[in-house]
Coordinates of C-alpha atoms and ligand atoms in Angstrom, one line a residue:
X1 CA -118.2 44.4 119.5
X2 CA -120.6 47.5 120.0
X3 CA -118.4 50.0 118.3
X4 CA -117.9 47.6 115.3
X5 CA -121.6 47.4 114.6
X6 CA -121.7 51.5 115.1
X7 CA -119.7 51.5 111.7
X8 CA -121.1 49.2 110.4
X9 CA -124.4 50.8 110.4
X10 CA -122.9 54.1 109.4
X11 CA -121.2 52.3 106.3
X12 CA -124.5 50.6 105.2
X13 CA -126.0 54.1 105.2
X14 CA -122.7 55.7 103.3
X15 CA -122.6 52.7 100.9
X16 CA -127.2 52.5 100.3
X17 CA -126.7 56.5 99.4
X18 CA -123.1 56.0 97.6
X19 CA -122.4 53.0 96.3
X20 CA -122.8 50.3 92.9
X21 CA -125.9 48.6 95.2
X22 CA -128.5 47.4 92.8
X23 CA -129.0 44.2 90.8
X24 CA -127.5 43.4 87.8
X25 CA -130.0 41.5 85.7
X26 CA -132.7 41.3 88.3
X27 CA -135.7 43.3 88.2
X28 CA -138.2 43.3 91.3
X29 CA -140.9 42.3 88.4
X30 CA -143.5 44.6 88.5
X31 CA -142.7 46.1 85.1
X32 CA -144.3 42.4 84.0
X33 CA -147.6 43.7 84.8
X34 CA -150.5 46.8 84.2
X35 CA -153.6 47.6 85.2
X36 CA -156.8 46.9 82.8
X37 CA -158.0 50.4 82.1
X38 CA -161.6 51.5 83.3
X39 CA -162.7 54.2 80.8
X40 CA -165.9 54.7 83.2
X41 CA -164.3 55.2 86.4
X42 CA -167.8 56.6 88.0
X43 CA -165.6 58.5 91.0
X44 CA -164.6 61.6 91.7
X45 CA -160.8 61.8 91.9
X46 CA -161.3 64.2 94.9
X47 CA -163.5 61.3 96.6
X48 CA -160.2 58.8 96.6
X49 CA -159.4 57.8 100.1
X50 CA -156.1 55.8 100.8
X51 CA -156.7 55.3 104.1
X52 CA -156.5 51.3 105.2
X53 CA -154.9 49.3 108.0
X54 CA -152.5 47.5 109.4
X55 CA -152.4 44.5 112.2
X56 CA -155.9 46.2 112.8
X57 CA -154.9 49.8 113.1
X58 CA -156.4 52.3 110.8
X59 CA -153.2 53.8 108.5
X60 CA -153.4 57.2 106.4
X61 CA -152.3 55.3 102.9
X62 CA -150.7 51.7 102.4
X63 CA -146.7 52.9 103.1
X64 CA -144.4 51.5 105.4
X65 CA -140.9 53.2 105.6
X66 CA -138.8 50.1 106.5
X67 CA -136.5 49.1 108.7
X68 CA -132.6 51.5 108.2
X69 CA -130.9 52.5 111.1
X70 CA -129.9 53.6 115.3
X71 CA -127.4 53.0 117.1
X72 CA -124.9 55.8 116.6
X73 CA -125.3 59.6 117.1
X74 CA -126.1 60.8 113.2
X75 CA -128.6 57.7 113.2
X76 CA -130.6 60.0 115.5
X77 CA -131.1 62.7 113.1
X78 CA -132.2 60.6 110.3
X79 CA -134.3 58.5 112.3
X80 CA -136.3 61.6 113.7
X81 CA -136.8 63.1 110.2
X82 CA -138.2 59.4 108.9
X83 CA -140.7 59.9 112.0
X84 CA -141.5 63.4 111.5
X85 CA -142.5 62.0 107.5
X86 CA -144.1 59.0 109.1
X87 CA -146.0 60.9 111.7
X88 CA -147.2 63.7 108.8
X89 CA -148.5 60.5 106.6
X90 CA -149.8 58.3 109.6
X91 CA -147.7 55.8 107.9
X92 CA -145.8 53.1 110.2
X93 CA -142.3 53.0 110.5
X94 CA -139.7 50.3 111.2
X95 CA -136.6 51.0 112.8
X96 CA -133.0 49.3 112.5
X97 CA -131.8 46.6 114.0
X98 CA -131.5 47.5 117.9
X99 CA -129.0 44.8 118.8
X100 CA -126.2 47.9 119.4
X101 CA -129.0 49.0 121.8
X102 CA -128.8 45.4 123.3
X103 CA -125.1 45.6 123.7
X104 CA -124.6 49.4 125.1
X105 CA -126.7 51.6 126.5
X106 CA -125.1 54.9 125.3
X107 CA -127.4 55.3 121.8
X108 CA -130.7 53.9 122.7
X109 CA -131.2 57.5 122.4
X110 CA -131.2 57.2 118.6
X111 CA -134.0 54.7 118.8
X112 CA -136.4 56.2 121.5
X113 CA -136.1 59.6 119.3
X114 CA -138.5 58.4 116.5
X115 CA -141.9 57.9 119.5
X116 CA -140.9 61.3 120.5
X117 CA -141.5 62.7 117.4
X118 CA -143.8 60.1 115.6
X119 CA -146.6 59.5 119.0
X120 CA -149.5 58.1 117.1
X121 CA -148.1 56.0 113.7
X122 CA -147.3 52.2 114.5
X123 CA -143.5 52.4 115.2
X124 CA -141.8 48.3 115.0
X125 CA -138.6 47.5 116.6
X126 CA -136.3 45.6 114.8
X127 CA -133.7 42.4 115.6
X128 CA -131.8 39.7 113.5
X129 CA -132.4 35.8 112.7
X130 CA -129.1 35.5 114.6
X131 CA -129.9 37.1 117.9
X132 CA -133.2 35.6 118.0
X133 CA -131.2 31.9 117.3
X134 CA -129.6 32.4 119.9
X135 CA -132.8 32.9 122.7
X136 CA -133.9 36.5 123.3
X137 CA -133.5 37.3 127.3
X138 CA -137.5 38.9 128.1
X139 CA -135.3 41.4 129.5
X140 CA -134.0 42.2 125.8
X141 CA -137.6 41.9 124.4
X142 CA -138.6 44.8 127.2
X143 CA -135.4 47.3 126.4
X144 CA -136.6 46.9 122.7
X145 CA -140.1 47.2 123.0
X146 CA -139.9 50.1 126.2
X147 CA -137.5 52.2 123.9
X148 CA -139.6 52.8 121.2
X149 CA -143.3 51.8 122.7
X150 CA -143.4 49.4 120.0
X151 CA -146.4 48.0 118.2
X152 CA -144.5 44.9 117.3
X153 CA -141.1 43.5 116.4
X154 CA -139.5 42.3 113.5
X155 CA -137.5 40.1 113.1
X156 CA -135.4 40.1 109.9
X157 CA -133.8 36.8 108.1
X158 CA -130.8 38.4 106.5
X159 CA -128.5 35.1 105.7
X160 CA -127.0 36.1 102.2
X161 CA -126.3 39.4 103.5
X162 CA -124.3 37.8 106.7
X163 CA -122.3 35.2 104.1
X164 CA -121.1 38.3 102.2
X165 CA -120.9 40.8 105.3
X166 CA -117.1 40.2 106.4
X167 CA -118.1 40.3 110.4
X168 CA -120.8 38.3 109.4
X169 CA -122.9 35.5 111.8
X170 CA -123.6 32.4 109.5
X171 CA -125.1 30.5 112.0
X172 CA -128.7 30.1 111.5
X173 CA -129.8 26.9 113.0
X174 CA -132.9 27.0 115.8
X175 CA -134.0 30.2 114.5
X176 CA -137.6 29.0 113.6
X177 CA -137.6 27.1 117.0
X178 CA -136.7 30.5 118.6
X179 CA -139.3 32.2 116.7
X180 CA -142.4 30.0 118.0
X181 CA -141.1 30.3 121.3
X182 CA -140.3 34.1 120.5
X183 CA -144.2 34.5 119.5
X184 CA -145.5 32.6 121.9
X185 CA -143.8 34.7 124.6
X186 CA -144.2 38.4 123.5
X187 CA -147.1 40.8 124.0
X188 CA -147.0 42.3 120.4
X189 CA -147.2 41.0 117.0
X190 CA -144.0 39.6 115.4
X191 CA -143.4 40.5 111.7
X192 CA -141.0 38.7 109.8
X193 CA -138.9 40.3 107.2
X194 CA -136.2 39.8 104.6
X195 CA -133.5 42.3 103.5
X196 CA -134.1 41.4 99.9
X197 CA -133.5 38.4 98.9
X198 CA -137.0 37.2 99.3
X199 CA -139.5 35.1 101.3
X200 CA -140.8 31.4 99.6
X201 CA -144.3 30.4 100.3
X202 CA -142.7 27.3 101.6
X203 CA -140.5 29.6 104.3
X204 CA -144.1 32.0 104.8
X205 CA -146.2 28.5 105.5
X206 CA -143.0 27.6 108.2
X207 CA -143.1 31.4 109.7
X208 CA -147.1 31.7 109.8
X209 CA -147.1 28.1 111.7
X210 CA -144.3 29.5 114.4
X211 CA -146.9 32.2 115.0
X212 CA -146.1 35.0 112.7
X213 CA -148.7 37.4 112.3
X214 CA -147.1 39.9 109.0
X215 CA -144.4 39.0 106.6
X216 CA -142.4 41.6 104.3
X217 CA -141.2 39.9 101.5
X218 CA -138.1 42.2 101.1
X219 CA -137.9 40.6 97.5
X220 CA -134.9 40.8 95.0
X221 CA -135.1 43.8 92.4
X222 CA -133.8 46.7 94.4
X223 CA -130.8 46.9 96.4
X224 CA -128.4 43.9 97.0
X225 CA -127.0 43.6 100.6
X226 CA -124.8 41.2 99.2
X227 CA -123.1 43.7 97.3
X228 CA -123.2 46.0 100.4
X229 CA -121.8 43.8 102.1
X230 CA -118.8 42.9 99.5
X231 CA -117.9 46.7 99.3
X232 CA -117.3 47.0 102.5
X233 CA -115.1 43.0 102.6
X234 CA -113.1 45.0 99.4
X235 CA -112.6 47.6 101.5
X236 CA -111.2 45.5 104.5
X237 CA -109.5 42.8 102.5
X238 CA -108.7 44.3 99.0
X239 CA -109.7 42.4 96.1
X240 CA -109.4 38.6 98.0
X241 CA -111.7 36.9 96.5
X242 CA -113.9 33.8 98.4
X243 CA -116.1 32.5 95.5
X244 CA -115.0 32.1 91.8
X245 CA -115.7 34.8 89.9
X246 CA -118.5 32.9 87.6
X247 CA -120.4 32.2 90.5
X248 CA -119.6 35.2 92.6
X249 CA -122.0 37.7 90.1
X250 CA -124.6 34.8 90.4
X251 CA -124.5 35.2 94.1
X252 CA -124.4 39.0 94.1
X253 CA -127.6 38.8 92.5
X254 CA -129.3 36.2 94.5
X255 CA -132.8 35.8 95.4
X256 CA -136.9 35.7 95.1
X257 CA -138.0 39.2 93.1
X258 CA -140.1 40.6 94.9
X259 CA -143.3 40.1 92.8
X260 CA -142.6 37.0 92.6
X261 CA -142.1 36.4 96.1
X262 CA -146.2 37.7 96.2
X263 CA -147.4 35.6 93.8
X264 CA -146.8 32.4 95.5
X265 CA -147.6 33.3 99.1
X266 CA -150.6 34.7 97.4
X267 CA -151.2 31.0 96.0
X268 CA -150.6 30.3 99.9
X269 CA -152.9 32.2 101.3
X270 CA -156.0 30.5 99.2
X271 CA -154.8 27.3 101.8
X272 CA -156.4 28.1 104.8
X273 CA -158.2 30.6 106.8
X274 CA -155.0 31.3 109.2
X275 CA -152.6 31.5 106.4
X276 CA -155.3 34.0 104.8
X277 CA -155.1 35.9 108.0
X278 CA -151.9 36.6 107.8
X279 CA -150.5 40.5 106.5
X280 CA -148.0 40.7 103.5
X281 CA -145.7 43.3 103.5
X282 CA -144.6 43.6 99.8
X283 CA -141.1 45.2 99.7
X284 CA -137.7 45.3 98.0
X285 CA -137.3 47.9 95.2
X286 CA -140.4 49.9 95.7
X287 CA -139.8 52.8 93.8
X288 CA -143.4 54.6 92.9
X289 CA -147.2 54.3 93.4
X290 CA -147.8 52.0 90.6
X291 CA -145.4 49.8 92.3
X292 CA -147.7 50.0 95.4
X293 CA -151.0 50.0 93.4
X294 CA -149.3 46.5 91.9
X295 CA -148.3 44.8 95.3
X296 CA -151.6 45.2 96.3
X297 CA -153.2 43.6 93.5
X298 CA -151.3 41.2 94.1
X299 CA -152.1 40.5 97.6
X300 CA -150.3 42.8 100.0
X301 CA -151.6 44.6 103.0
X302 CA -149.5 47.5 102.1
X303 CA -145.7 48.3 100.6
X304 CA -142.9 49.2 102.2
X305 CA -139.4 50.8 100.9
X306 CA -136.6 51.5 102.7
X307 CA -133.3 52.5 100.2
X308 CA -135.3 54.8 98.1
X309 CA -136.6 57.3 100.9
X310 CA -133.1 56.7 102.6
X311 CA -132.0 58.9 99.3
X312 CA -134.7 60.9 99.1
X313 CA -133.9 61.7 103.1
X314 CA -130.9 62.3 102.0
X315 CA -131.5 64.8 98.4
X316 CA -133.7 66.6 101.0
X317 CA -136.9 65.4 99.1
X318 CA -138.5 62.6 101.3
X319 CA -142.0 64.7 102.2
X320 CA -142.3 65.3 98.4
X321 CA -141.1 61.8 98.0
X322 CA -144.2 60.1 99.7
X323 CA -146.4 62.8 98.6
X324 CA -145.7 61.9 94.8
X325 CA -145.5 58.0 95.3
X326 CA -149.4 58.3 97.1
X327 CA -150.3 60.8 93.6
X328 CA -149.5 58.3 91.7
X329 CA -151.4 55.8 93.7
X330 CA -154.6 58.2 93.1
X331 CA -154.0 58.0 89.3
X332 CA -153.9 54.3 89.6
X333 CA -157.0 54.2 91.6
X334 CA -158.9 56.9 89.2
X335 CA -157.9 55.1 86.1
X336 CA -159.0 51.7 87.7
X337 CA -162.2 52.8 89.2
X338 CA -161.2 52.2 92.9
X339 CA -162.2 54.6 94.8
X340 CA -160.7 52.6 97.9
X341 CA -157.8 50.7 98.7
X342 CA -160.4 47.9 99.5
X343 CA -161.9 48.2 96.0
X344 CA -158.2 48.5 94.3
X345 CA -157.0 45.0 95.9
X346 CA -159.5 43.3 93.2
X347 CA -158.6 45.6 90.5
X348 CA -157.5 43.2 87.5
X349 CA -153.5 43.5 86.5
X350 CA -152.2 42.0 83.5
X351 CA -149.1 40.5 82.3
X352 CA -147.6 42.0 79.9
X353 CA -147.4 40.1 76.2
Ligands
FMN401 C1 -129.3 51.9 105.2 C2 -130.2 50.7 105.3 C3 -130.1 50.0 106.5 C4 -130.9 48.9 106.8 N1 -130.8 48.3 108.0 C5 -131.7 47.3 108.2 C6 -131.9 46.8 109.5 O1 -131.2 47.1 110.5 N2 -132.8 45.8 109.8 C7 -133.6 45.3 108.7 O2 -134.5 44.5 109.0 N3 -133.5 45.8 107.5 C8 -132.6 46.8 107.2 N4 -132.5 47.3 106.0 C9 -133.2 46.6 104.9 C10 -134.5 47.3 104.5 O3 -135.4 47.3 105.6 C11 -135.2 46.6 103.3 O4 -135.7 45.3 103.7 C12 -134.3 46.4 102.1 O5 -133.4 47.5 101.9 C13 -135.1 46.2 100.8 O6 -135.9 47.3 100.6 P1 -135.6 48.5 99.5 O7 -135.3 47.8 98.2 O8 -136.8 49.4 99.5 O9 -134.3 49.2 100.1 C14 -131.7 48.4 105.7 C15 -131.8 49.2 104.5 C16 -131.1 50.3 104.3 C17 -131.2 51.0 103.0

């Protein structure tokens, strides 16, 4: 069981960098919207200051580098070089899911090497919807938390991707149940996330009400773990097909985009104090600064991206990656007249004609 979820994890990595992974047709739909221009900014752009928080700790701009990988031997390396980034921007990292941690022992190492090199950023461990159905042991919540001396866990809701992935778990019933008890029960926050298909306001409103304290939208528009998940079942099983075609590119391309996804719990959020309370994560085809300047107009705490600093990781670019993306943030604040991240969350966006 262990060793098949050690290539799995090195094929998702292979097949992000590699493969046909994007939607066709879908866009994450920030593109629909621009800033109102300020022609009398009245700042300095030397006086901008990123810095904001998250969960109530003071971050150095409003980045998350999501939730990729562990649990085999190269995951190590990458996941020390996304701390080593995270640590330089004070930027909080996720890491993957730690289920093969769970299940053997021999690669926690891969996990507890991001705290070694990344000892002040927030650092969240990571599990699926189908572990946590099924009752996590305390003594599972402690390896998780211990390994990585989390700030909080996230759990992520991943069902199209396990429908497409061939091992896949489809069975999702009593996973909200498991949740409330899971938040109830646990001395850290509890994030929930998707993979990129999207979170509903209806699903937020059920997740804040089981005690969830964040939610990362992980909206449609960048990479599709359905299609992941169907190169790797055409590797396994050739071309067998298990939808009809018509519908099968429908699927493929399934879910919330992710500005989308922020506009309604945005709408949510107007509901009540604790629904206000709660932190938005906007992710799923972050690609820029303008794209994080945008998700927090539009009501997130801060973005998040996972695929394209996986490639930049990879092209050997990720520090100049970030440093670029948080430039571009700047011009959006200068150009806006925000010379905080405060001030930019009221900044006016609007839709394009
Ligand atoms: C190689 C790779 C592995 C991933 N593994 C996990 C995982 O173990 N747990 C998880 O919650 N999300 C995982 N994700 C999903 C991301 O955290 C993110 O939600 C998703 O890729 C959408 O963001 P993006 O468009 O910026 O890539 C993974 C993403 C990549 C690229």
């Amino acid at each position: 069981m262990s060793e098949r979820t050690t290539e799995r994890k090195q094929d998702h990595v292979e097949i992000c960098l590699h493969g046909d992974v994007v939607f066709n047709g879908k866009t994450t739909g920030f593109e629909q919207f621009v800033f109102a221009h300020d022609a009398l900014p009245e700042l300095s752009f030397s006086d901008i200051d990123l810095s904001t928080t998250f969960l109530g700790k003071a971050i150095g701009a409003p980045l998350m580098i999501s939730s990729m990988t562990g649990g085999y031997s190269e995951a190590a390396t990458l996941n020390q070089r996304l701390a080593e980034a995270a640590e330089r921007f004070g930027i909080p990292l996720g890491v993957g899911s730690m289920r093969q941690a769970l299940e053997n022992s021999s690669y926690r190492e891969s996990f507890a090497v991001v705290r070694k090199y990344a000892p002040t950023i927030q650092i969240f461990a990571n599990i699926g919807a189908p572990e946590v159905a099924k009752g996590l042991k305390k003594s599972d919540i402690n390896t998780m938390l211990e390994l990585l001396q989390a700030d909080g866990l996230i759990v992520h809701l991943n069902a199209a991707q396990e429908l497409f992935q061939p091992e896949g778990n489809t069975d999702f019933r009593h996973v909200l149940d498991q949740l409330a008890i899971l938040t109830a029960n646990i001395p850290v926050p509890v994030i929930v996330k998707e993979v990129g298909c999207g979170i509903s306001a209806s699903v937020a409103r059920r997740l804040i009400e089981a005690g969830v304290k964040a939610i990362d939208v992980a909206g449609a528009g960048g990479i599709s773990w359905q299609k992941v998940e169907e190169i790797r079942y055409t590797r396994q099983f050739g071309q067998e097909r298990r939808f009809s075609l018509p519908a099968l590119d429908e699927l493929l391309n399934w879910g919330i985009p992710t500005a989308q996804c922020l506009l309604d719990i945005r709408a949510l959020k107007k509901e009540s104090p604790a629904f206000n309370a709660i932190e938005i994560i906007a992710s799923g085809g972050i690609q820029c600064g303008t794209d994080i300047a945008k998700s927090l107009a539009l009501g997130a705490q801060l973005a998040a991206s996972a695929r394209s600093l996986l490639k930049a990781l990879h092209d050997s670019t990720l520090e100049e990656t970030i440093t670029s993306w948080l430039n571009d943030l700047r011009a959006v604040m200068f150009l806006t007249g925000a010379a905080t991240i405060a001030e930019l969350r009221h900044k006016t966006l609007i839709t394009k004609p």
